[in-house]
mmCIF file with all atom_site columns, C-alpha atoms in Angstrom:
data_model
loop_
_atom_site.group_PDB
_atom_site.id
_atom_site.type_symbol
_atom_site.label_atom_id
_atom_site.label_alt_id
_atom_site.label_comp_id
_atom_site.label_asym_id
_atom_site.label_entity_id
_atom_site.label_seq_id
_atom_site.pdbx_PDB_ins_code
_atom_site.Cartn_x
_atom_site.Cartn_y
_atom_site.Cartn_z
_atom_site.occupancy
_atom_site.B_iso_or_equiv
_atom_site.pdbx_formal_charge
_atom_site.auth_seq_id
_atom_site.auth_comp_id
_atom_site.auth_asym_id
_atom_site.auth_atom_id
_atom_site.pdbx_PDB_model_num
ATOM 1  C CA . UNK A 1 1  ? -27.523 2.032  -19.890 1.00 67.00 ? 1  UNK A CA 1
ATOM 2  C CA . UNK A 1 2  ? -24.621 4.240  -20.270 1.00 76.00 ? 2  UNK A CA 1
ATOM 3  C CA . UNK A 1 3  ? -24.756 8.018  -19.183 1.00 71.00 ? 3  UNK A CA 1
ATOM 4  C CA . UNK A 1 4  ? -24.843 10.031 -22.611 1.00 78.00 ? 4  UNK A CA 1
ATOM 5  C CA . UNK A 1 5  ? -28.386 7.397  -23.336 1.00 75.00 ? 5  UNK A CA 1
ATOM 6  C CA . UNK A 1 6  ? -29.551 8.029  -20.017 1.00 69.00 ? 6  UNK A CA 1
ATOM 7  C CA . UNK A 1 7  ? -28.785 11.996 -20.627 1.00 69.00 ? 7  UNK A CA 1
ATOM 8  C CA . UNK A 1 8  ? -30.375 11.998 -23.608 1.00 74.00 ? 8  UNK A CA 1
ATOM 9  C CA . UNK A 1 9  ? -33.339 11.923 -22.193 1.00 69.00 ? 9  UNK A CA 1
ATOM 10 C CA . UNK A 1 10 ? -33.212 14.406 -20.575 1.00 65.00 ? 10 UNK A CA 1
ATOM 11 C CA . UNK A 1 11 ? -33.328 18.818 -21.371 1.00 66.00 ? 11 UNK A CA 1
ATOM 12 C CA . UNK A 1 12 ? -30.916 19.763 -17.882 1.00 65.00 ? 12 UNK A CA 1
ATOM 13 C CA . UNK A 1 13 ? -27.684 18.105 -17.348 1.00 60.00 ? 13 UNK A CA 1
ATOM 14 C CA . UNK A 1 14 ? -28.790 16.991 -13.592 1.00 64.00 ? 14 UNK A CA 1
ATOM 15 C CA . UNK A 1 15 ? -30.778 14.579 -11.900 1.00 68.00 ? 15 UNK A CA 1
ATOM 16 C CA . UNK A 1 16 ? -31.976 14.509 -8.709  1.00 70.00 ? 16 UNK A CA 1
ATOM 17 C CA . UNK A 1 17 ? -30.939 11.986 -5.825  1.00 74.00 ? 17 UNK A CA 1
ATOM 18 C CA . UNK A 1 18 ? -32.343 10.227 -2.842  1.00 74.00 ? 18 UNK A CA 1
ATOM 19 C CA . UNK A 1 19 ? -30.330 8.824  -0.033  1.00 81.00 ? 19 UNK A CA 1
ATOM 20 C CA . UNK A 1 20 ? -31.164 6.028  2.058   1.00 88.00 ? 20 UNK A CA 1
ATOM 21 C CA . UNK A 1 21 ? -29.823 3.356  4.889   1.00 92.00 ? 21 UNK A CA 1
ATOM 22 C CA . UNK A 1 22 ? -31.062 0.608  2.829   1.00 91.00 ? 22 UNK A CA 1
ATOM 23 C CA . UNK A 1 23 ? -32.392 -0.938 -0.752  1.00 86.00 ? 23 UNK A CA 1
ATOM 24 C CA . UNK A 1 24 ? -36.036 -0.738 0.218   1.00 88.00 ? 24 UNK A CA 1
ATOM 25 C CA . UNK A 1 25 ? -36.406 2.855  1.955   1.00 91.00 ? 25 UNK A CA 1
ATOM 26 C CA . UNK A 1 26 ? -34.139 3.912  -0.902  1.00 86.00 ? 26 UNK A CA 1
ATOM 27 C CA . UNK A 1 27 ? -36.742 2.605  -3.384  1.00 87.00 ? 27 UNK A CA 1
ATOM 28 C CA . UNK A 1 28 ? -39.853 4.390  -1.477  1.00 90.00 ? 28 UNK A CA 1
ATOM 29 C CA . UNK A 1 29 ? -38.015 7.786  -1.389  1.00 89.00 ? 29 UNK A CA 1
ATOM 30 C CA . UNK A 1 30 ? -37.312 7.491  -4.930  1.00 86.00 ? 30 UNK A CA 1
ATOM 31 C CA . UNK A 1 31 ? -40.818 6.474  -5.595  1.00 88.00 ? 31 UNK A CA 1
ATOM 32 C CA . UNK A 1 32 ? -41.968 9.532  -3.501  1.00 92.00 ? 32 UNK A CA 1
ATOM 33 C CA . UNK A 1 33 ? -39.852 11.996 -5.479  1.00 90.00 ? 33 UNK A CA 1
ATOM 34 C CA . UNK A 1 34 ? -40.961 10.607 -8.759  1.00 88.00 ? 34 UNK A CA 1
ATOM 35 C CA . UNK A 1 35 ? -44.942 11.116 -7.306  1.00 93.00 ? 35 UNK A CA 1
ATOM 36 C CA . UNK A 1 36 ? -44.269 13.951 -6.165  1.00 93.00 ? 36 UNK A CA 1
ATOM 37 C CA . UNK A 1 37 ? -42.742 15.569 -9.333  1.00 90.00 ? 37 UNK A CA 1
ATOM 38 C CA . UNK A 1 38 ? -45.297 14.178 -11.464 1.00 92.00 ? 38 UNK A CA 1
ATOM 39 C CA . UNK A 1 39 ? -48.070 16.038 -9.236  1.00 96.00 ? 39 UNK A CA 1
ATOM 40 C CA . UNK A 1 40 ? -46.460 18.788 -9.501  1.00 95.00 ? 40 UNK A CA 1
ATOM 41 C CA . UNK A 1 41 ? -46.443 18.977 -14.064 1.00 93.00 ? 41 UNK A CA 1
ATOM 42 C CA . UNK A 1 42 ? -42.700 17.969 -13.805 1.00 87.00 ? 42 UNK A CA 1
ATOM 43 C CA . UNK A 1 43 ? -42.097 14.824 -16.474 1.00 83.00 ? 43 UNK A CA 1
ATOM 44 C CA . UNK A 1 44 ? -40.898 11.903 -14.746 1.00 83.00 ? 44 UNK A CA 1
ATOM 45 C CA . UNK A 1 45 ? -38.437 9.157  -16.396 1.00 77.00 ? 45 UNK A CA 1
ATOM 46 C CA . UNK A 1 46 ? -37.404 6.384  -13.897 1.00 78.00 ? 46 UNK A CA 1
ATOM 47 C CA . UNK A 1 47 ? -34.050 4.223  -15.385 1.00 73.00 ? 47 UNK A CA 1
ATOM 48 C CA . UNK A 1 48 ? -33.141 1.225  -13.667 1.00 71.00 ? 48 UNK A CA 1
ATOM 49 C CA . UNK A 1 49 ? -35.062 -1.709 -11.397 1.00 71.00 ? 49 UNK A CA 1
ATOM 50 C CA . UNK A 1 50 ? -37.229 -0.900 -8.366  1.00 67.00 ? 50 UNK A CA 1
ATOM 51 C CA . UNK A 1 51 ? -38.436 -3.737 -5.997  1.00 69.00 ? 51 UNK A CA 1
ATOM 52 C CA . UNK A 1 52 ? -41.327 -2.074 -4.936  1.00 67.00 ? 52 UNK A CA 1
ATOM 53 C CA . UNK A 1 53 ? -44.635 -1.028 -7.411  1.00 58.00 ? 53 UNK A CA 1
#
C-alpha cells in the first residue's frame, strides 16, 4: 500500500503511533488504541497484518 492510498482514507493528514520492544506487545498496543478509539465514536481503519485477533 503506498502512502497517498493509505492517506486517502483518511480526513487529517496524521496517524497515530504505538511503540513497542517487540512484534507482539507492539501488536496489543495497537490493538488497544484501535479499541479504544472505536469506544470512544472515533472511526477506526487498521492497514497492514497483525498476528494477534
Amino acid at each position: 500500500m503506498s502512502r497517498d492510498q493509505f492517506m486517502a482514507r483518511h480526513k487529517a493528514n496524521h496517524l497515530n503511533v504505538a511503540y513497542a520492544s517487540d512484534d507482539e506487545t507492539a501488536d496489543r498496543a495497537l490493538l488497544a488504541k484501535a479499541a479504544l478509539f472505536a469506544e470512544l465514536g472515533v472511526s477506526v481503519h487498521l492497514c497492514g497484518e497483525s498476528r494477534i485477533a
